[in-house]
DNA sequence: TTGTAAGCGTTATCAG
DNA sequence: CTGATAACGCTTACAA
């Protein structure tokens, strides 16, 4: 009868005829310790056979923090980039024996949960972006953003557009506001006139107003915003790219589904995720070098 | 100089001139204990002033599980329903002092994190749905599903449709397969012929095939699938609802954006979330009674 | 009515 | 090279 009680280090120690401490040393590969290979093997096997799993809560209590890192993804636009970034984090953290928890800012209880976890670190992308200080272990995610916007705008410029608007959301979201700033910076770098903000709120007047102002193309902060532009365009009988070229940013599945299919920009967010994890863990960046952003050319621009 | 060390119960005890145990009793409202109001007040104030925060890890170690419940949302379609369900959970769990963690099955590290947390409970909706046993603390979410599909189909029937297809995804997803079964059950209950599956994979032949087979309306498992149908319809020069009526399920923002705007079904998922939380906590359901599902009528059906 | 003390499972420090 | 032993912060019998 396999008792209902948890298998602890004591059990492993008893089973392998050593002390609890020795078990701890063996199982954690204690640095700079000399334990006979024979003993190590014996301990390892005992642990295996008994099905020993370290009790992470006890460990966390002892270590002062759990082996979990939290990603605060509350204000971030969901989509391909975020998922890939998470996948990258997952990969590296998992390999290092760390757990990753993604919090989408669901509410009070999520916040409560995070404090209850005593995470080793929390990656707060929105906060990072809100502040002026970019000296954070963000793996170059932020600083590269302007570069990424450059490829978005260059695609438009290469097609002869100069008067571009930037599609922004109706409310004010700190993260998206930051993104808008990056588009402006990129436009300046390309010597374009300052892009007009085109707020996407379902009002068909907005795009026709932009059109009247001479705008010929729209760079959207996200794919979803691009889709919003496409929708109101369709409402007014206009279409992309004929009347207005529209390019997104994120390469969401929805964009590919739309008609006209959305031209967009895709980042190697997975590599950014890996890089972020590695710098967080104090590891060398290694092979986690992100590929440059690239345009996914479809129909809308 | 506020030391960097954590404020512990000992500190509070020292500051209020009682013992650690008394502090614990007071702060946890120990049931069936008689501590003079004066003392309680003193302890509470001391805790406040020192900024005492209970150390959840230590508590978890002692209690055998953390005060966190995990929602496994891995295989679930994202959208309005899921968000609302989560919001409902959040509300009730937060009020009870529990934390909620939502796992979107991000990967190995997420799994590692969950085991590292020793949650009080984990709500595994996909697993619940995969098994034949619905006697789970799901707050009636599952059992009501057929009823919800009835309102989806009834909307079609009320508009004269009898030959309906059900839009399903290309791969096989256990949760979506379950949903498909519910649609079939609902169709049977309405005395409709068994709905043909219409797999949404971007192939325009699929809908025209359905059309040829006499299908006049499509009930989609999710809004996103409905959108997929709308997209290929547009590709072939057909449109909804003229050629084929399409109704979604979930009321995602994307659906409202589409042209033609998607008619869909919306559940009171928040109430289901609240109910799930309450039954999980062993509380009476109280006022967490879900409103019936209702059709959001837009253009596509 | 309040205080003492024994753990929860782990890791780390010292003597042997 | 190994084995006691002491924390980590909290809960809860049980003793005073």
XYZ file of C-alpha atoms (C1' of nucleotides) in Angstrom:
634
model
C 0.000 0.000 0.000
C 1.552 3.250 -1.147
C 0.851 5.525 1.744
C -0.770 8.793 1.074
C 2.037 10.725 2.642
C 4.556 12.558 0.583
C 7.963 11.020 -0.075
C 10.493 13.203 1.665
C 14.232 13.432 1.812
C 14.180 11.562 5.060
C 12.635 8.598 3.308
C 15.244 8.671 0.599
C 17.958 8.975 3.213
C 16.616 6.044 5.163
C 16.251 3.940 2.041
C 19.791 4.590 0.912
C 21.369 4.436 4.332
C 22.772 7.945 4.400
C 21.763 11.138 6.057
C 19.224 13.608 4.881
C 21.914 16.174 4.191
C 23.788 13.813 1.943
C 20.659 13.316 -0.060
C 20.279 17.038 -0.450
C 23.868 17.351 -1.602
C 23.554 14.592 -4.140
C 20.229 15.660 -5.536
C 21.263 19.276 -5.935
C 24.710 18.543 -7.319
C 26.185 20.549 -4.495
C 29.118 22.477 -5.949
C 32.538 21.578 -4.596
C 31.541 18.467 -2.742
C 33.169 15.105 -2.892
C 30.732 12.304 -2.486
C 31.655 8.821 -3.698
C 30.089 7.972 -6.999
C 28.793 4.791 -5.461
C 26.884 6.673 -2.799
C 25.531 9.154 -5.294
C 24.245 6.390 -7.454
C 22.621 4.688 -4.518
C 20.888 7.873 -3.434
C 19.731 8.665 -6.941
C 18.208 5.270 -7.402
C 16.480 5.345 -4.060
C 14.992 8.726 -4.924
C 13.832 7.401 -8.261
C 12.313 4.272 -6.877
C 10.467 6.028 -4.123
C 9.301 8.624 -6.584
C 10.753 11.482 -4.656
C 9.715 14.946 -5.816
C 11.257 17.932 -4.104
C 8.681 19.911 -2.205
C 8.845 23.279 -3.893
C 7.045 25.075 -1.131
C 9.537 23.950 1.463
C 12.337 24.838 -0.864
C 10.861 28.244 -1.486
C 10.530 28.863 2.206
C 14.129 27.992 2.699
C 15.440 29.884 -0.321
C 13.335 32.936 0.284
C 11.712 32.799 -3.137
C 10.135 30.214 -5.349
C 11.754 29.067 -8.553
C 9.130 30.789 -10.546
C 9.287 33.874 -12.663
C 6.201 35.807 -13.514
C 5.512 37.635 -16.736
C 3.115 40.506 -16.267
C 1.371 40.658 -19.602
C -1.554 42.742 -18.443
C -1.588 45.674 -20.816
C 0.105 43.983 -23.721
C -1.639 43.380 -27.009
C -2.221 39.668 -27.392
C -1.192 38.025 -30.532
C 1.538 36.199 -32.269
C 4.348 38.285 -30.821
C 3.307 37.802 -27.249
C 2.767 34.079 -27.682
C 6.146 33.633 -29.277
C 7.858 35.717 -26.649
C 6.288 33.495 -24.044
C 7.324 30.376 -25.896
C 10.889 31.638 -25.885
C 10.816 32.377 -22.190
C 9.303 29.007 -21.548
C 12.035 27.225 -23.394
C 14.912 28.755 -21.510
C 13.322 28.923 -18.107
C 12.120 25.370 -18.342
C 15.606 24.198 -19.238
C 16.967 25.964 -16.195
C 14.416 24.318 -13.945
C 12.392 27.442 -13.475
C 8.677 27.785 -13.825
C 7.008 30.530 -15.811
C 3.708 32.041 -14.929
C 2.024 34.468 -17.240
C -0.349 36.897 -15.651
C -2.770 38.639 -17.959
C -3.816 40.954 -15.194
C -7.054 39.083 -14.795
C -7.920 40.866 -11.601
C -7.388 41.101 -7.904
C -7.084 37.401 -7.370
C -4.341 37.160 -9.957
C -2.449 39.846 -8.146
C -3.004 38.028 -4.889
C -1.729 34.846 -6.439
C 1.461 36.464 -7.600
C 2.322 37.884 -4.240
C 1.479 34.507 -2.761
C 4.068 32.897 -4.949
C 7.048 34.995 -3.988
C 8.445 34.736 -7.472
C 12.159 34.841 -8.142
C 11.585 37.669 -10.575
C 8.754 39.375 -12.346
C 9.051 40.622 -15.880
C 6.794 43.609 -16.108
C 6.874 44.612 -19.733
C 4.159 47.271 -19.474
C 5.892 48.952 -16.572
C 9.196 48.786 -18.339
C 7.668 50.546 -21.289
C 5.841 53.143 -19.264
C 9.010 54.388 -17.644
C 11.665 56.381 -19.492
C 14.365 54.032 -18.283
C 15.075 51.218 -20.663
C 18.030 49.803 -18.781
C 16.181 46.671 -17.906
C 16.769 43.039 -18.533
C 14.379 43.063 -21.425
C 16.656 41.307 -23.818
C 16.639 44.186 -26.268
C 12.956 43.832 -26.848
C 12.257 47.468 -26.247
C 15.188 49.166 -27.838
C 14.730 47.205 -31.002
C 11.137 48.326 -31.335
C 11.967 51.433 -33.305
C 14.006 49.317 -35.672
C 11.022 47.061 -36.154
C 8.788 49.989 -36.906
C 11.312 51.048 -39.501
C 10.713 47.889 -41.478
C 6.986 48.501 -41.237
C 7.275 52.009 -42.591
C 9.928 51.154 -45.162
C 7.525 48.737 -46.777
C 5.113 51.597 -47.250
C 7.816 53.961 -48.468
C 9.053 51.378 -50.962
C 5.560 51.422 -52.441
C 5.661 55.153 -52.931
C 3.839 56.280 -49.822
C 4.996 59.257 -47.860
C 1.874 60.549 -46.195
C 1.200 57.816 -43.687
C -1.105 57.736 -40.718
C -0.708 55.576 -37.661
C -3.734 53.619 -36.514
C -4.155 53.981 -32.778
C -6.842 52.756 -30.410
C -9.601 54.890 -28.977
C -8.743 54.631 -25.290
C -5.349 55.408 -23.923
C -3.222 52.433 -23.208
C 0.264 53.132 -21.952
C 1.833 50.340 -23.944
C 0.179 51.363 -27.173
C 1.062 54.979 -26.521
C 4.660 53.906 -26.317
C 4.321 52.030 -29.571
C 2.889 55.124 -31.209
C 5.940 57.051 -30.107
C 8.142 54.453 -31.704
C 6.322 54.806 -34.995
C 6.846 58.549 -34.834
C 10.524 58.062 -34.157
C 10.808 55.674 -37.059
C 9.020 58.089 -39.362
C 11.373 60.851 -38.368
C 14.341 58.652 -39.051
C 13.038 57.997 -42.531
C 12.504 61.678 -43.125
C 8.760 61.285 -43.397
C 6.312 63.943 -42.257
C 4.986 63.280 -38.782
C 2.343 60.574 -39.127
C -1.197 61.615 -38.311
C -2.899 59.531 -35.649
C -5.903 57.717 -37.017
C -8.025 56.585 -34.130
C -9.848 53.359 -34.732
C -13.269 53.494 -33.137
C -15.590 52.223 -35.816
C -16.315 55.710 -37.091
C -16.078 55.729 -40.895
C -15.451 59.459 -40.866
C -11.981 58.986 -39.464
C -10.472 57.231 -42.493
C -12.181 59.421 -45.034
C -10.919 62.410 -43.102
C -7.428 61.010 -43.320
C -7.879 60.404 -47.005
C -8.933 64.003 -47.509
C -5.847 65.084 -45.612
C -3.814 63.333 -48.264
C -2.911 60.208 -46.355
C -2.260 57.256 -48.649
C -1.192 54.565 -46.215
C -1.745 53.463 -42.660
C 0.713 51.768 -40.356
C -1.221 50.146 -37.562
C 0.118 49.660 -34.067
C -1.226 46.119 -34.077
C -2.924 43.743 -36.463
C -6.215 44.167 -34.696
C -6.121 47.885 -35.231
C -5.292 47.334 -38.876
C -8.326 45.099 -39.099
C -10.407 47.830 -37.543
C -9.298 50.189 -40.298
C -10.046 47.614 -42.959
C -13.517 47.149 -41.533
C -14.539 50.793 -41.627
C -12.951 51.110 -45.026
C -15.220 48.350 -46.266
C -18.182 50.129 -44.684
C -17.566 53.197 -46.794
C -17.097 51.220 -49.974
C -13.384 51.849 -50.011
C -10.782 49.159 -50.098
C -7.165 48.396 -49.416
C -4.676 48.821 -50.853
C -6.331 50.695 -53.692
C -7.749 53.572 -51.695
C -5.565 53.226 -48.656
C -2.722 50.827 -48.005
C -2.844 49.219 -44.595
C -0.057 47.365 -42.864
C -0.343 45.637 -39.529
C 2.140 44.570 -36.894
C 2.067 41.210 -35.181
C 0.986 38.663 -37.764
C -2.046 37.322 -35.962
C -4.058 34.503 -37.511
C -7.011 36.822 -37.894
C -5.059 39.030 -40.211
C -4.464 36.189 -42.639
C -8.160 35.423 -42.614
C -9.288 38.887 -43.507
C -10.173 39.949 -47.008
C -8.111 41.623 -48.265
C -5.558 39.571 -46.346
C -3.495 41.745 -44.095
C 0.078 42.630 -44.895
C 1.931 42.800 -41.624
C 5.218 42.710 -39.758
C 6.454 39.749 -37.857
C 9.117 39.767 -35.176
C 11.281 36.927 -34.038
C 9.680 37.294 -30.663
C 10.626 33.817 -29.606
C 14.299 34.704 -29.716
C 13.587 37.830 -27.704
C 11.894 35.687 -25.153
C 14.840 33.363 -24.961
C 17.212 36.265 -24.638
C 15.172 37.832 -21.889
C 15.171 34.592 -19.963
C 18.878 34.103 -20.315
C 19.813 37.566 -19.185
C 17.392 37.187 -16.307
C 19.091 33.992 -15.241
C 22.493 35.562 -15.569
C 23.367 33.253 -18.428
C 25.254 34.289 -21.555
C 22.929 35.109 -24.418
C 24.403 32.315 -26.486
C 22.487 31.426 -29.615
C 19.408 33.390 -28.694
C 19.961 36.055 -31.314
C 16.753 37.350 -32.797
C 16.347 37.434 -36.536
C 15.436 40.852 -37.932
C 11.793 41.782 -38.264
C 10.302 41.005 -41.631
C 7.263 41.964 -43.635
C 4.658 39.317 -44.337
C 3.389 40.603 -47.616
C -0.195 39.799 -48.372
C -2.854 41.911 -50.009
C -3.546 45.015 -47.951
C -0.332 46.961 -48.605
C 16.245 52.760 8.948
C 13.648 50.275 7.877
C 15.596 47.070 7.797
C 15.427 45.004 4.709
C 14.150 42.019 6.590
C 10.589 40.938 6.385
C 8.114 41.882 9.117
C 7.129 38.655 10.795
C 4.607 37.613 13.353
C 7.287 37.709 15.980
C 7.761 41.389 15.315
C 4.083 42.047 15.615
C 3.980 39.976 18.771
C 6.874 41.877 20.283
C 5.373 45.208 19.318
C 2.028 44.412 20.854
C 3.376 42.581 23.879
C 1.716 39.243 23.208
C 2.925 35.953 21.890
C 3.281 34.895 18.315
C 0.411 32.462 18.687
C -1.928 35.163 19.844
C -1.049 37.212 16.828
C -1.851 34.296 14.589
C -5.185 33.790 16.306
C -6.144 37.403 16.021
C -5.051 37.883 12.438
C -6.809 34.764 11.240
C -9.983 35.314 13.243
C -9.459 31.942 14.826
C -12.880 30.354 15.122
C -14.085 29.693 18.643
C -11.434 31.654 20.457
C -11.987 34.260 23.075
C -9.506 37.052 22.904
C -10.395 40.375 24.469
C -11.341 43.022 21.978
C -8.732 45.279 23.491
C -5.924 42.845 22.763
C -7.198 42.161 19.284
C -7.258 45.835 18.536
C -3.741 46.260 19.823
C -2.443 43.407 17.710
C -4.232 44.631 14.605
C -2.822 48.094 14.953
C 0.681 46.819 15.520
C 0.405 44.660 12.419
C -0.843 47.603 10.438
C 1.822 49.947 11.624
C 4.626 47.538 11.004
C 3.175 46.723 7.619
C 2.917 43.065 8.336
C 2.147 40.847 5.351
C 1.589 37.170 5.956
C 4.232 35.042 4.318
C 2.193 32.896 1.997
C 4.959 30.409 1.399
C 5.314 29.656 5.068
C 1.586 29.421 5.366
C 1.407 27.072 2.421
C 4.075 24.868 3.894
C 2.152 24.636 7.091
C -1.237 24.146 5.491
C -0.037 21.684 2.916
C -1.272 23.747 -0.012
C -1.156 27.332 -1.119
C -4.240 29.496 -1.207
C -4.203 29.479 -4.929
C -6.436 27.803 -7.417
C -5.316 27.201 -10.936
C -7.475 27.299 -14.021
C -6.122 25.112 -16.792
C -7.280 26.932 -19.877
C -4.920 25.249 -22.287
C -7.215 23.796 -24.890
C -10.019 26.261 -24.506
C -10.988 28.676 -27.245
C -10.065 32.162 -26.152
C -12.615 34.821 -26.374
C -15.294 36.632 -24.549
C -16.653 33.587 -22.758
C -13.345 32.544 -21.334
C -12.487 36.060 -20.219
C -15.813 36.487 -18.518
C -15.590 33.120 -16.864
C -12.226 34.123 -15.512
C -13.555 37.446 -14.341
C -16.258 35.627 -12.434
C -13.803 33.259 -10.820
C -11.594 36.162 -9.963
C -14.361 37.993 -8.214
C -15.354 35.194 -5.900
C -11.934 33.778 -5.251
C -10.506 37.202 -4.565
C -13.243 37.896 -2.062
C -12.432 34.662 -0.269
C -8.764 35.537 -0.058
C -7.743 33.059 -2.690
C -5.519 33.700 -5.631
C -6.352 32.639 -9.147
C -3.788 31.610 -11.674
C -4.759 30.979 -15.235
C -2.546 28.649 -17.178
C -2.869 28.773 -20.917
C -0.732 25.707 -21.270
C 2.172 27.835 -22.369
C 4.621 24.976 -22.086
C 6.795 22.911 -19.843
C 7.755 25.766 -17.593
C 4.119 26.598 -16.987
C 3.493 23.057 -15.950
C 6.533 23.183 -13.717
C 5.257 26.375 -12.178
C 1.915 24.866 -11.351
C 3.355 21.900 -9.571
C 5.680 24.266 -7.776
C 2.710 26.107 -6.406
C 0.895 23.231 -4.773
C -2.436 24.795 -5.575
C -5.467 24.222 -3.423
C -7.365 23.088 -6.472
C -7.025 23.067 -10.204
C -9.940 23.590 -12.502
C -9.199 21.589 -15.594
C -12.011 22.392 -17.970
C -10.560 20.541 -20.961
C -10.066 17.367 -18.954
C -13.521 17.652 -17.487
C -14.931 17.846 -20.969
C -12.841 15.022 -22.349
C -14.136 12.572 -19.785
C -17.652 11.195 -19.827
C -18.138 12.143 -16.216
C -19.653 15.531 -15.719
C -20.069 15.270 -11.993
C -17.477 17.885 -11.376
C -17.497 21.195 -9.642
C -17.969 23.013 -12.891
C -20.841 25.134 -11.717
C -23.163 23.785 -14.392
C -21.006 25.162 -17.134
C -20.884 21.916 -18.995
C -24.392 20.630 -18.568
C -25.831 23.898 -19.711
C -23.850 23.821 -22.930
C -26.476 21.928 -24.871
C -29.065 24.438 -23.776
C -26.844 27.204 -25.081
C -26.479 25.490 -28.412
C -30.247 25.299 -28.535
C -30.510 29.067 -28.572
C -27.924 29.190 -31.327
C -29.842 26.754 -33.494
C -33.238 28.159 -32.639
C -32.195 31.486 -34.062
C -31.497 29.728 -37.342
C -34.714 27.730 -37.218
C -36.748 30.854 -36.502
C -35.386 32.231 -39.769
C -36.597 29.227 -41.698
C -33.420 27.175 -41.808
C -33.514 23.452 -41.288
C -30.491 22.196 -43.164
C -27.698 23.500 -41.013
C -24.025 22.643 -40.964
C -21.711 22.994 -38.030
C -18.406 24.742 -38.613
C -15.590 22.766 -37.031
C -11.844 23.255 -37.050
C -9.414 21.323 -39.200
C -7.389 19.628 -36.480
C -8.934 17.621 -33.724
C -9.247 19.421 -30.475
C -10.941 17.509 -27.650
C -12.782 20.534 -26.369
C -14.095 21.499 -29.752
C -15.053 17.916 -30.475
C -17.154 18.005 -27.338
C -18.765 21.223 -28.477
C -19.599 19.624 -31.790
C -21.357 16.821 -29.969
C -23.403 19.357 -28.083
C -24.513 20.976 -31.303
C -25.590 17.580 -32.598
C -27.542 16.930 -29.417
C -29.225 20.289 -29.705
C -30.109 19.652 -33.327
C -31.644 16.348 -32.414
C -33.661 17.946 -29.680
C -35.032 20.416 -32.196
C -35.911 17.629 -34.600
C -33.437 18.878 -37.182
C -31.560 16.550 -39.495
C -28.082 15.764 -38.220
C -25.906 18.770 -39.000
C -23.145 18.209 -41.512
C -19.676 19.092 -40.280
C -18.158 21.899 -42.299
C -14.457 21.951 -41.677
C -12.911 25.378 -41.790
C -9.501 25.210 -43.377
C -9.490 28.038 -45.862
C -10.645 25.786 -48.685
C -13.460 27.516 -50.593
C -14.692 24.173 -51.896
C -15.978 23.222 -48.485
C -18.744 25.821 -48.233
C -19.822 25.494 -51.846
C -19.991 21.775 -51.306
C -22.218 22.338 -48.327
C -24.336 24.698 -50.370
C -24.756 22.054 -53.023
C -25.791 19.614 -50.346
C -28.657 21.923 -49.563
C -27.257 23.547 -46.453
C -28.654 27.016 -45.870
C -27.106 27.962 -42.562
C -24.010 27.363 -40.499
C -23.720 27.235 -36.741
C -20.096 27.711 -35.822
C -18.484 26.212 -32.749
C -16.782 29.523 -32.069
C -16.774 33.030 -33.445
C -13.383 32.524 -34.981
C -14.622 29.546 -36.938
C -17.603 31.562 -38.085
C -15.206 34.197 -39.277
C -13.289 31.564 -41.169
C -16.481 30.599 -42.982
C -17.263 34.205 -43.742
C -13.789 34.661 -45.184
C -13.942 31.785 -47.653
C -17.467 32.783 -48.541
C -16.176 36.188 -49.506
C -13.436 34.543 -51.531
C -15.978 32.777 -53.672
C -18.104 35.862 -54.183
C -20.792 34.581 -51.889
C -22.048 36.405 -48.866
C -23.897 35.986 -45.622
C -26.698 35.791 -44.857
C -27.952 35.843 -48.447
C -26.198 32.737 -49.666
C -25.517 31.148 -46.342
C -26.494 32.315 -42.872
C -23.676 32.140 -40.351
C -23.986 32.355 -36.604
C -21.088 32.321 -34.184
C -20.725 31.499 -30.536
C -18.761 33.595 -28.084
C -19.273 37.216 -29.075
C -15.647 38.140 -29.591
C -14.747 41.692 -30.526
C -13.496 40.478 -33.885
C -16.912 39.279 -34.810
C -18.400 42.714 -34.381
C -15.682 44.151 -36.574
C -16.253 41.833 -39.479
C -18.316 42.735 -42.501
C -20.984 41.445 -42.512
C -20.941 41.784 -38.734
C -21.266 38.434 -37.075
C -24.472 37.332 -35.414
C -23.500 35.283 -32.425
C -24.430 33.801 -29.082
C -23.313 35.222 -25.800
C -23.281 33.392 -22.495
C -23.354 34.853 -19.041
C -19.993 33.264 -18.500
C -19.155 35.563 -15.628
C -21.934 34.091 -13.550
C -20.717 30.602 -14.409
C -17.307 31.612 -13.211
C -18.709 32.894 -9.968
C -20.708 29.774 -9.487
C -17.745 27.543 -10.157
C -15.706 29.414 -7.616
C -18.377 29.228 -4.970
C -18.988 25.535 -5.318
C -15.245 25.012 -5.281
C -14.982 26.896 -2.035
C -17.889 25.003 -0.579
C -19.955 28.149 -0.417
C -23.647 28.347 -1.274
C -24.235 29.471 -4.828
C -26.068 32.525 -3.626
C -26.745 35.168 -6.217
C -24.446 33.687 -8.810
C -27.232 32.530 -11.083
C -26.346 32.783 -14.733
C -28.677 34.575 -17.088
C -29.767 32.494 -20.088
C -27.703 32.586 -23.243
C -28.841 35.118 -25.763
C -28.365 35.865 -29.409
C -26.492 38.988 -30.375
C -28.166 39.686 -33.654
C -26.052 41.452 -36.198
C -25.864 40.953 -39.934
C -24.652 37.467 -40.731
C -27.718 35.457 -39.736
C -7.097 34.182 28.407
C -2.409 33.672 26.751
C 2.113 31.431 26.051
C 5.073 27.245 24.735
C 6.486 24.149 21.594
C 6.253 20.939 17.886
C 6.462 20.462 13.507
C 5.751 21.278 7.791
C 10.394 19.772 4.045
C 14.221 21.937 2.644
C 18.978 23.778 2.696
C 23.307 25.111 4.953
C 26.601 25.200 8.718
C 29.519 22.815 11.478
C 31.620 19.401 14.052
C 32.961 14.537 13.756
C 33.284 12.652 3.472
C 29.121 12.344 6.574
C 25.642 13.274 10.163
C 23.379 16.097 13.556
C 21.351 20.631 14.050
C 19.446 25.047 13.179
C 16.801 27.982 10.745
C 12.793 29.826 7.129
C 7.493 31.852 9.031
C 3.493 30.020 10.174
C -0.402 27.138 12.472
C -2.239 24.614 16.247
C -2.539 21.352 19.969
C -1.662 21.648 24.593
C -0.007 23.548 28.806
C -0.142 27.295 32.161
